[in-house]
Amino acid sequence: MDRGRDFRVYAMAEIPSIALLVEDFAKHVDGFSIGSNDLTQLVLGTDRDNEILVRQDPRYFDERDPAVLRAMYEIIRRAHAMNKSVGICGQAPSVYPEITEFLVRAGIDYVSVNPDAVITTRLLIDSIERKILLEELKELRTKLMNTDPDTEFRNILNKVFKG
């Protein structure tokens, strides 16, 4: 059966093996959608619905755990190397701004959140992207300022007057 021109197939990246076998799965899909809740549960080997564990120590189910972040990062990095897009669905981006920043810096292509979190999340992502651009501009400025004055002068002339 032929699929339509605009039809896309995405794999839910909710189990740790996807992070390890992205290249194998990528052959069959157009992209990946990280399911942060299930991925966290399975990477940490804990039951996210077990209130006793969470009351004992909230870290039993914490999407900010380095192992979970590493799995997300590997999915993004390896999928992008295969020219596949990656998004995330789940509560992590709307609950933890630091996860949103981590994902944006890692190159996530889209973030899916509940309707009540859309505006806040969009503003947060905009703020993060501006922060990243400013950091890159500062790095560029530092590099330019560390060149010899004649080279810097010529570079400025070339940029302003196009040669």
PDB file of N, CA and C in Angstrom, residues 43-136:
ATOM      1  N   VAL A  43      13.788   3.515  32.236  1.00  0.00           N
ATOM      2  CA  VAL A  43      15.225   3.727  32.450  1.00  0.00           C
ATOM      3  C   VAL A  43      15.561   3.559  33.934  1.00  0.00           C
ATOM      4  N   LEU A  44      14.688   4.091  34.792  1.00  0.00           N
ATOM      5  CA  LEU A  44      14.957   4.028  36.229  1.00  0.00           C
ATOM      6  C   LEU A  44      14.472   2.732  36.869  1.00  0.00           C
ATOM      7  N   GLY A  45      13.712   1.942  36.117  1.00  0.00           N
ATOM      8  CA  GLY A  45      13.230   0.668  36.649  1.00  0.00           C
ATOM      9  C   GLY A  45      12.311   0.832  37.836  1.00  0.00           C
ATOM     10  N   THR A  46      11.419   1.804  37.748  1.00  0.00           N
ATOM     11  CA  THR A  46      10.514   2.074  38.860  1.00  0.00           C
ATOM     12  C   THR A  46       9.098   2.252  38.346  1.00  0.00           C
ATOM     13  N   ASP A  47       8.148   2.125  39.237  1.00  0.00           N
ATOM     14  CA  ASP A  47       6.739   2.280  38.890  1.00  0.00           C
ATOM     15  C   ASP A  47       6.324   3.716  39.173  1.00  0.00           C
ATOM     16  N   ARG A  48       6.026   4.460  38.138  1.00  0.00           N
ATOM     17  CA  ARG A  48       5.696   5.877  38.332  1.00  0.00           C
ATOM     18  C   ARG A  48       4.401   6.080  39.096  1.00  0.00           C
ATOM     19  N   ASP A  49       3.566   5.060  39.163  1.00  0.00           N
ATOM     20  CA  ASP A  49       2.291   5.170  39.876  1.00  0.00           C
ATOM     21  C   ASP A  49       2.380   4.679  41.316  1.00  0.00           C
ATOM     22  N   ASN A  50       3.567   4.288  41.760  1.00  0.00           N
ATOM     23  CA  ASN A  50       3.742   3.790  43.118  1.00  0.00           C
ATOM     24  C   ASN A  50       3.945   4.976  44.059  1.00  0.00           C
ATOM     25  N   GLU A  51       2.875   5.370  44.739  1.00  0.00           N
ATOM     26  CA  GLU A  51       2.928   6.543  45.613  1.00  0.00           C
ATOM     27  C   GLU A  51       3.843   6.334  46.813  1.00  0.00           C
ATOM     28  N   ILE A  52       3.989   5.094  47.245  1.00  0.00           N
ATOM     29  CA  ILE A  52       4.851   4.808  48.398  1.00  0.00           C
ATOM     30  C   ILE A  52       6.298   5.168  48.071  1.00  0.00           C
ATOM     31  N   LEU A  53       6.772   4.740  46.899  1.00  0.00           N
ATOM     32  CA  LEU A  53       8.145   5.057  46.495  1.00  0.00           C
ATOM     33  C   LEU A  53       8.350   6.556  46.358  1.00  0.00           C
ATOM     34  N   VAL A  54       7.410   7.208  45.711  1.00  0.00           N
ATOM     35  CA  VAL A  54       7.549   8.648  45.469  1.00  0.00           C
ATOM     36  C   VAL A  54       7.528   9.413  46.786  1.00  0.00           C
ATOM     37  N   ARG A  55       6.706   8.968  47.744  1.00  0.00           N
ATOM     38  CA  ARG A  55       6.685   9.629  49.054  1.00  0.00           C
ATOM     39  C   ARG A  55       7.995   9.407  49.803  1.00  0.00           C
ATOM     40  N   GLN A  56       8.568   8.220  49.668  1.00  0.00           N
ATOM     41  CA  GLN A  56       9.849   7.936  50.327  1.00  0.00           C
ATOM     42  C   GLN A  56      10.946   8.832  49.778  1.00  0.00           C
ATOM     43  N   ASP A  57      10.982   8.940  48.476  1.00  0.00           N
ATOM     44  CA  ASP A  57      12.016   9.750  47.838  1.00  0.00           C
ATOM     45  C   ASP A  57      11.563  10.067  46.417  1.00  0.00           C
ATOM     46  N   PRO A  58      11.262  11.335  46.125  1.00  0.00           N
ATOM     47  CA  PRO A  58      10.768  11.710  44.791  1.00  0.00           C
ATOM     48  C   PRO A  58      11.728  11.356  43.660  1.00  0.00           C
ATOM     49  N   ARG A  59      12.991  11.120  43.988  1.00  0.00           N
ATOM     50  CA  ARG A  59      13.966  10.789  42.948  1.00  0.00           C
ATOM     51  C   ARG A  59      13.731   9.417  42.327  1.00  0.00           C
ATOM     52  N   TYR A  60      12.849   8.622  42.947  1.00  0.00           N
ATOM     53  CA  TYR A  60      12.550   7.321  42.344  1.00  0.00           C
ATOM     54  C   TYR A  60      11.924   7.493  40.967  1.00  0.00           C
ATOM     55  N   PHE A  61      11.262   8.622  40.756  1.00  0.00           N
ATOM     56  CA  PHE A  61      10.703   8.911  39.430  1.00  0.00           C
ATOM     57  C   PHE A  61      10.986  10.374  39.124  1.00  0.00           C
ATOM     58  N   ASP A  62      12.156  10.630  38.580  1.00  0.00           N
ATOM     59  CA  ASP A  62      12.558  12.008  38.292  1.00  0.00           C
ATOM     60  C   ASP A  62      13.144  12.071  36.887  1.00  0.00           C
ATOM     61  N   GLU A  63      12.443  12.791  36.014  1.00  0.00           N
ATOM     62  CA  GLU A  63      12.871  12.905  34.624  1.00  0.00           C
ATOM     63  C   GLU A  63      14.197  13.630  34.478  1.00  0.00           C
ATOM     64  N   ARG A  64      14.648  14.274  35.552  1.00  0.00           N
ATOM     65  CA  ARG A  64      15.925  14.990  35.519  1.00  0.00           C
ATOM     66  C   ARG A  64      17.109  14.091  35.871  1.00  0.00           C
ATOM     67  N   ASP A  65      16.849  12.828  36.134  1.00  0.00           N
ATOM     68  CA  ASP A  65      17.915  11.883  36.446  1.00  0.00           C
ATOM     69  C   ASP A  65      18.892  11.824  35.265  1.00  0.00           C
ATOM     70  N   PRO A  66      20.195  11.825  35.546  1.00  0.00           N
ATOM     71  CA  PRO A  66      21.180  11.804  34.457  1.00  0.00           C
ATOM     72  C   PRO A  66      21.002  10.655  33.466  1.00  0.00           C
ATOM     73  N   ALA A  67      20.570   9.506  33.931  1.00  0.00           N
ATOM     74  CA  ALA A  67      20.380   8.370  33.014  1.00  0.00           C
ATOM     75  C   ALA A  67      19.241   8.642  32.038  1.00  0.00           C
ATOM     76  N   VAL A  68      18.185   9.281  32.511  1.00  0.00           N
ATOM     77  CA  VAL A  68      17.047   9.616  31.643  1.00  0.00           C
ATOM     78  C   VAL A  68      17.465  10.686  30.643  1.00  0.00           C
ATOM     79  N   LEU A  69      18.162  11.706  31.136  1.00  0.00           N
ATOM     80  CA  LEU A  69      18.627  12.768  30.239  1.00  0.00           C
ATOM     81  C   LEU A  69      19.579  12.216  29.185  1.00  0.00           C
ATOM     82  N   ARG A  70      20.412  11.276  29.571  1.00  0.00           N
ATOM     83  CA  ARG A  70      21.340  10.669  28.615  1.00  0.00           C
ATOM     84  C   ARG A  70      20.581   9.902  27.539  1.00  0.00           C
ATOM     85  N   ALA A  71      19.542   9.167  27.943  1.00  0.00           N
ATOM     86  CA  ALA A  71      18.740   8.429  26.963  1.00  0.00           C
ATOM     87  C   ALA A  71      18.083   9.402  25.983  1.00  0.00           C
ATOM     88  N   MET A  72      17.525  10.501  26.489  1.00  0.00           N
ATOM     89  CA  MET A  72      16.905  11.503  25.614  1.00  0.00           C
ATOM     90  C   MET A  72      17.936  12.092  24.660  1.00  0.00           C
ATOM     91  N   TYR A  73      19.095  12.447  25.209  1.00  0.00           N
ATOM     92  CA  TYR A  73      20.160  13.036  24.397  1.00  0.00           C
ATOM     93  C   TYR A  73      20.596  12.088  23.286  1.00  0.00           C
ATOM     94  N   GLU A  74      20.785  10.826  23.621  1.00  0.00           N
ATOM     95  CA  GLU A  74      21.228   9.854  22.619  1.00  0.00           C
ATOM     96  C   GLU A  74      20.189   9.671  21.521  1.00  0.00           C
ATOM     97  N   ILE A  75      18.924   9.665  21.894  1.00  0.00           N
ATOM     98  CA  ILE A  75      17.868   9.546  20.882  1.00  0.00           C
ATOM     99  C   ILE A  75      17.939  10.735  19.927  1.00  0.00           C
ATOM    100  N   ILE A  76      18.042  11.940  20.473  1.00  0.00           N
ATOM    101  CA  ILE A  76      18.100  13.147  19.637  1.00  0.00           C
ATOM    102  C   ILE A  76      19.352  13.132  18.755  1.00  0.00           C
ATOM    103  N   ARG A  77      20.497  12.914  19.363  1.00  0.00           N
ATOM    104  CA  ARG A  77      21.774  12.959  18.638  1.00  0.00           C
ATOM    105  C   ARG A  77      21.828  11.922  17.522  1.00  0.00           C
ATOM    106  N   ARG A  78      21.473  10.709  17.856  1.00  0.00           N
ATOM    107  CA  ARG A  78      21.599   9.628  16.887  1.00  0.00           C
ATOM    108  C   ARG A  78      20.522   9.711  15.812  1.00  0.00           C
ATOM    109  N   ALA A  79      19.327  10.152  16.175  1.00  0.00           N
ATOM    110  CA  ALA A  79      18.269  10.311  15.170  1.00  0.00           C
ATOM    111  C   ALA A  79      18.630  11.428  14.197  1.00  0.00           C
ATOM    112  N   HIS A  80      19.152  12.522  14.716  1.00  0.00           N
ATOM    113  CA  HIS A  80      19.559  13.620  13.835  1.00  0.00           C
ATOM    114  C   HIS A  80      20.676  13.189  12.893  1.00  0.00           C
ATOM    115  N   ALA A  81      21.561  12.335  13.360  1.00  0.00           N
ATOM    116  CA  ALA A  81      22.624  11.818  12.492  1.00  0.00           C
ATOM    117  C   ALA A  81      22.041  11.006  11.336  1.00  0.00           C
ATOM    118  N   MET A  82      20.830  10.502  11.520  1.00  0.00           N
ATOM    119  CA  MET A  82      20.133   9.739  10.479  1.00  0.00           C
ATOM    120  C   MET A  82      19.108  10.620   9.741  1.00  0.00           C
ATOM    121  N   ASN A  83      19.188  11.945   9.963  1.00  0.00           N
ATOM    122  CA  ASN A  83      18.266  12.914   9.357  1.00  0.00           C
ATOM    123  C   ASN A  83      16.809  12.655   9.724  1.00  0.00           C
ATOM    124  N   LYS A  84      16.583  12.276  10.960  1.00  0.00           N
ATOM    125  CA  LYS A  84      15.228  12.046  11.470  1.00  0.00           C
ATOM    126  C   LYS A  84      14.915  13.117  12.506  1.00  0.00           C
ATOM    127  N   SER A  85      13.677  13.566  12.519  1.00  0.00           N
ATOM    128  CA  SER A  85      13.293  14.566  13.506  1.00  0.00           C
ATOM    129  C   SER A  85      12.897  13.884  14.811  1.00  0.00           C
ATOM    130  N   VAL A  86      13.005  14.660  15.887  1.00  0.00           N
ATOM    131  CA  VAL A  86      12.703  14.129  17.216  1.00  0.00           C
ATOM    132  C   VAL A  86      11.923  15.168  18.002  1.00  0.00           C
ATOM    133  N   GLY A  87      10.859  14.707  18.621  1.00  0.00           N
ATOM    134  CA  GLY A  87      10.077  15.552  19.508  1.00  0.00           C
ATOM    135  C   GLY A  87       9.913  14.868  20.845  1.00  0.00           C
ATOM    136  N   ILE A  88       9.204  15.532  21.721  1.00  0.00           N
ATOM    137  CA  ILE A  88       8.934  14.942  23.029  1.00  0.00           C
ATOM    138  C   ILE A  88       7.491  15.204  23.405  1.00  0.00           C
ATOM    139  N   CYS A  89       6.880  14.198  23.985  1.00  0.00           N
ATOM    140  CA  CYS A  89       5.563  14.377  24.575  1.00  0.00           C
ATOM    141  C   CYS A  89       5.654  13.825  25.990  1.00  0.00           C
ATOM    142  N   GLY A  90       4.901  14.382  26.853  1.00  0.00           N
ATOM    143  CA  GLY A  90       4.992  14.008  28.260  1.00  0.00           C
ATOM    144  C   GLY A  90       5.031  15.266  29.090  1.00  0.00           C
ATOM    145  N   GLN A  91       5.051  15.099  30.379  1.00  0.00           N
ATOM    146  CA  GLN A  91       4.940  16.254  31.264  1.00  0.00           C
ATOM    147  C   GLN A  91       6.263  16.956  31.541  1.00  0.00           C
ATOM    148  N   ALA A  92       7.362  16.314  31.274  1.00  0.00           N
ATOM    149  CA  ALA A  92       8.669  16.864  31.659  1.00  0.00           C
ATOM    150  C   ALA A  92       8.893  18.312  31.214  1.00  0.00           C
ATOM    151  N   PRO A  93       8.671  18.659  29.937  1.00  0.00           N
ATOM    152  CA  PRO A  93       8.959  20.041  29.525  1.00  0.00           C
ATOM    153  C   PRO A  93       8.075  21.090  30.203  1.00  0.00           C
ATOM    154  N   SER A  94       6.859  20.725  30.568  1.00  0.00           N
ATOM    155  CA  SER A  94       5.988  21.718  31.190  1.00  0.00           C
ATOM    156  C   SER A  94       6.160  21.766  32.705  1.00  0.00           C
ATOM    157  N   VAL A  95       6.799  20.770  33.288  1.00  0.00           N
ATOM    158  CA  VAL A  95       6.994  20.734  34.736  1.00  0.00           C
ATOM    159  C   VAL A  95       8.378  21.254  35.126  1.00  0.00           C
ATOM    160  N   TYR A  96       9.372  20.928  34.321  1.00  0.00           N
ATOM    161  CA  TYR A  96      10.759  21.271  34.647  1.00  0.00           C
ATOM    162  C   TYR A  96      11.369  22.145  33.550  1.00  0.00           C
ATOM    163  N   PRO A  97      11.456  23.460  33.768  1.00  0.00           N
ATOM    164  CA  PRO A  97      12.053  24.339  32.761  1.00  0.00           C
ATOM    165  C   PRO A  97      13.481  23.930  32.388  1.00  0.00           C
ATOM    166  N   GLU A  98      14.218  23.364  33.339  1.00  0.00           N
ATOM    167  CA  GLU A  98      15.594  22.961  33.033  1.00  0.00           C
ATOM    168  C   GLU A  98      15.630  21.808  32.032  1.00  0.00           C
ATOM    169  N   ILE A  99      14.604  20.960  32.032  1.00  0.00           N
ATOM    170  CA  ILE A  99      14.544  19.900  31.020  1.00  0.00           C
ATOM    171  C   ILE A  99      14.263  20.516  29.655  1.00  0.00           C
ATOM    172  N   THR A 100      13.396  21.511  29.622  1.00  0.00           N
ATOM    173  CA  THR A 100      13.117  22.186  28.356  1.00  0.00           C
ATOM    174  C   THR A 100      14.396  22.797  27.802  1.00  0.00           C
ATOM    175  N   GLU A 101      15.164  23.456  28.652  1.00  0.00           N
ATOM    176  CA  GLU A 101      16.428  24.042  28.183  1.00  0.00           C
ATOM    177  C   GLU A 101      17.388  22.956  27.712  1.00  0.00           C
ATOM    178  N   PHE A 102      17.468  21.872  28.456  1.00  0.00           N
ATOM    179  CA  PHE A 102      18.323  20.752  28.054  1.00  0.00           C
ATOM    180  C   PHE A 102      17.924  20.249  26.669  1.00  0.00           C
ATOM    181  N   LEU A 103      16.631  20.068  26.450  1.00  0.00           N
ATOM    182  CA  LEU A 103      16.142  19.545  25.170  1.00  0.00           C
ATOM    183  C   LEU A 103      16.412  20.513  24.024  1.00  0.00           C
ATOM    184  N   VAL A 104      16.190  21.798  24.256  1.00  0.00           N
ATOM    185  CA  VAL A 104      16.441  22.800  23.211  1.00  0.00           C
ATOM    186  C   VAL A 104      17.928  22.809  22.859  1.00  0.00           C
ATOM    187  N   ARG A 105      18.773  22.787  23.857  1.00  0.00           N
ATOM    188  CA  ARG A 105      20.220  22.773  23.604  1.00  0.00           C
ATOM    189  C   ARG A 105      20.658  21.487  22.911  1.00  0.00           C
ATOM    190  N   ALA A 106      19.946  20.386  23.187  1.00  0.00           N
ATOM    191  CA  ALA A 106      20.271  19.105  22.548  1.00  0.00           C
ATOM    192  C   ALA A 106      19.764  19.048  21.114  1.00  0.00           C
ATOM    193  N   GLY A 107      18.877  19.983  20.736  1.00  0.00           N
ATOM    194  CA  GLY A 107      18.411  20.049  19.357  1.00  0.00           C
ATOM    195  C   GLY A 107      17.037  19.460  19.099  1.00  0.00           C
ATOM    196  N   ILE A 108      16.223  19.330  20.123  1.00  0.00           N
ATOM    197  CA  ILE A 108      14.874  18.778  19.938  1.00  0.00           C
ATOM    198  C   ILE A 108      14.145  19.578  18.855  1.00  0.00           C
ATOM    199  N   ASP A 109      13.370  18.896  18.031  1.00  0.00           N
ATOM    200  CA  ASP A 109      12.679  19.558  16.919  1.00  0.00           C
ATOM    201  C   ASP A 109      11.302  20.086  17.301  1.00  0.00           C
ATOM    202  N   TYR A 110      10.635  19.426  18.214  1.00  0.00           N
ATOM    203  CA  TYR A 110       9.338  19.924  18.671  1.00  0.00           C
ATOM    204  C   TYR A 110       9.054  19.430  20.079  1.00  0.00           C
ATOM    205  N   VAL A 111       8.186  20.171  20.762  1.00  0.00           N
ATOM    206  CA  VAL A 111       7.781  19.838  22.123  1.00  0.00           C
ATOM    207  C   VAL A 111       6.263  19.824  22.145  1.00  0.00           C
ATOM    208  N   SER A 112       5.704  18.741  22.626  1.00  0.00           N
ATOM    209  CA  SER A 112       4.258  18.604  22.734  1.00  0.00           C
ATOM    210  C   SER A 112       3.880  18.666  24.211  1.00  0.00           C
ATOM    211  N   VAL A 113       2.979  19.574  24.557  1.00  0.00           N
ATOM    212  CA  VAL A 113       2.546  19.723  25.949  1.00  0.00           C
ATOM    213  C   VAL A 113       1.028  19.810  26.008  1.00  0.00           C
ATOM    214  N   ASN A 114       0.486  19.711  27.204  1.00  0.00           N
ATOM    215  CA  ASN A 114      -0.955  19.862  27.394  1.00  0.00           C
ATOM    216  C   ASN A 114      -1.374  21.279  27.006  1.00  0.00           C
ATOM    217  N   PRO A 115      -2.616  21.443  26.557  1.00  0.00           N
ATOM    218  CA  PRO A 115      -3.075  22.765  26.106  1.00  0.00           C
ATOM    219  C   PRO A 115      -2.861  23.882  27.129  1.00  0.00           C
ATOM    220  N   ASP A 116      -3.005  23.592  28.405  1.00  0.00           N
ATOM    221  CA  ASP A 116      -2.854  24.643  29.410  1.00  0.00           C
ATOM    222  C   ASP A 116      -1.398  25.088  29.593  1.00  0.00           C
ATOM    223  N   ALA A 117      -0.459  24.361  29.007  1.00  0.00           N
ATOM    224  CA  ALA A 117       0.959  24.704  29.148  1.00  0.00           C
ATOM    225  C   ALA A 117       1.573  25.251  27.859  1.00  0.00           C
ATOM    226  N   VAL A 118       0.778  25.385  26.803  1.00  0.00           N
ATOM    227  CA  VAL A 118       1.323  25.789  25.498  1.00  0.00           C
ATOM    228  C   VAL A 118       1.966  27.173  25.548  1.00  0.00           C
ATOM    229  N   ILE A 119       1.256  28.155  26.037  1.00  0.00           N
ATOM    230  CA  ILE A 119       1.780  29.527  26.019  1.00  0.00           C
ATOM    231  C   ILE A 119       3.033  29.640  26.882  1.00  0.00           C
ATOM    232  N   THR A 120       2.969  29.098  28.085  1.00  0.00           N
ATOM    233  CA  THR A 120       4.128  29.148  28.978  1.00  0.00           C
ATOM    234  C   THR A 120       5.335  28.459  28.354  1.00  0.00           C
ATOM    235  N   THR A 121       5.103  27.309  27.745  1.00  0.00           N
ATOM    236  CA  THR A 121       6.206  26.552  27.141  1.00  0.00           C
ATOM    237  C   THR A 121       6.771  27.281  25.930  1.00  0.00           C
ATOM    238  N   ARG A 122       5.910  27.876  25.119  1.00  0.00           N
ATOM    239  CA  ARG A 122       6.399  28.641  23.956  1.00  0.00           C
ATOM    240  C   ARG A 122       7.261  29.816  24.394  1.00  0.00           C
ATOM    241  N   LEU A 123       6.804  30.519  25.430  1.00  0.00           N
ATOM    242  CA  LEU A 123       7.587  31.650  25.941  1.00  0.00           C
ATOM    243  C   LEU A 123       8.920  31.176  26.517  1.00  0.00           C
ATOM    244  N   LEU A 124       8.890  30.050  27.199  1.00  0.00           N
ATOM    245  CA  LEU A 124      10.120  29.494  27.762  1.00  0.00           C
ATOM    246  C   LEU A 124      11.102  29.123  26.655  1.00  0.00           C
ATOM    247  N   ILE A 125      10.618  28.441  25.627  1.00  0.00           N
ATOM    248  CA  ILE A 125      11.493  28.047  24.515  1.00  0.00           C
ATOM    249  C   ILE A 125      12.062  29.279  23.816  1.00  0.00           C
ATOM    250  N   ASP A 126      11.234  30.293  23.620  1.00  0.00           N
ATOM    251  CA  ASP A 126      11.713  31.540  23.015  1.00  0.00           C
ATOM    252  C   ASP A 126      12.832  32.145  23.860  1.00  0.00           C
ATOM    253  N   SER A 127      12.640  32.163  25.159  1.00  0.00           N
ATOM    254  CA  SER A 127      13.643  32.708  26.072  1.00  0.00           C
ATOM    255  C   SER A 127      14.946  31.909  26.005  1.00  0.00           C
ATOM    256  N   ILE A 128      14.822  30.591  25.952  1.00  0.00           N
ATOM    257  CA  ILE A 128      16.007  29.725  25.872  1.00  0.00           C
ATOM    258  C   ILE A 128      16.744  29.946  24.555  1.00  0.00           C
ATOM    259  N   GLU A 129      16.001  30.021  23.459  1.00  0.00           N
ATOM    260  CA  GLU A 129      16.639  30.226  22.157  1.00  0.00           C
ATOM    261  C   GLU A 129      17.349  31.572  22.096  1.00  0.00           C
ATOM    262  N   ARG A 130      16.766  32.602  22.687  1.00  0.00           N
ATOM    263  CA  ARG A 130      17.425  33.913  22.734  1.00  0.00           C
ATOM    264  C   ARG A 130      18.707  33.842  23.563  1.00  0.00           C
ATOM    265  N   LYS A 131      18.622  33.140  24.678  1.00  0.00           N
ATOM    266  CA  LYS A 131      19.792  32.964  25.546  1.00  0.00           C
ATOM    267  C   LYS A 131      20.923  32.278  24.784  1.00  0.00           C
ATOM    268  N   ILE A 132      20.591  31.243  24.033  1.00  0.00           N
ATOM    269  CA  ILE A 132      21.591  30.511  23.246  1.00  0.00           C
ATOM    270  C   ILE A 132      22.200  31.419  22.182  1.00  0.00           C
ATOM    271  N   LEU A 133      21.366  32.185  21.491  1.00  0.00           N
ATOM    272  CA  LEU A 133      21.879  33.108  20.471  1.00  0.00           C
ATOM    273  C   LEU A 133      22.824  34.143  21.070  1.00  0.00           C
ATOM    274  N   LEU A 134      22.459  34.680  22.229  1.00  0.00           N
ATOM    275  CA  LEU A 134      23.336  35.657  22.885  1.00  0.00           C
ATOM    276  C   LEU A 134      24.668  35.025  23.282  1.00  0.00           C
ATOM    277  N   GLU A 135      24.621  33.796  23.772  1.00  0.00           N
ATOM    278  CA  GLU A 135      25.868  33.100  24.113  1.00  0.00           C
ATOM    279  C   GLU A 135      26.742  32.918  22.879  1.00  0.00           C
ATOM    280  N   GLU A 136      26.123  32.534  21.773  1.00  0.00           N
ATOM    281  CA  GLU A 136      26.881  32.341  20.534  1.00  0.00           C
ATOM    282  C   GLU A 136      27.465  33.654  20.029  1.00  0.00           C
TER     283      GLU A 136
END
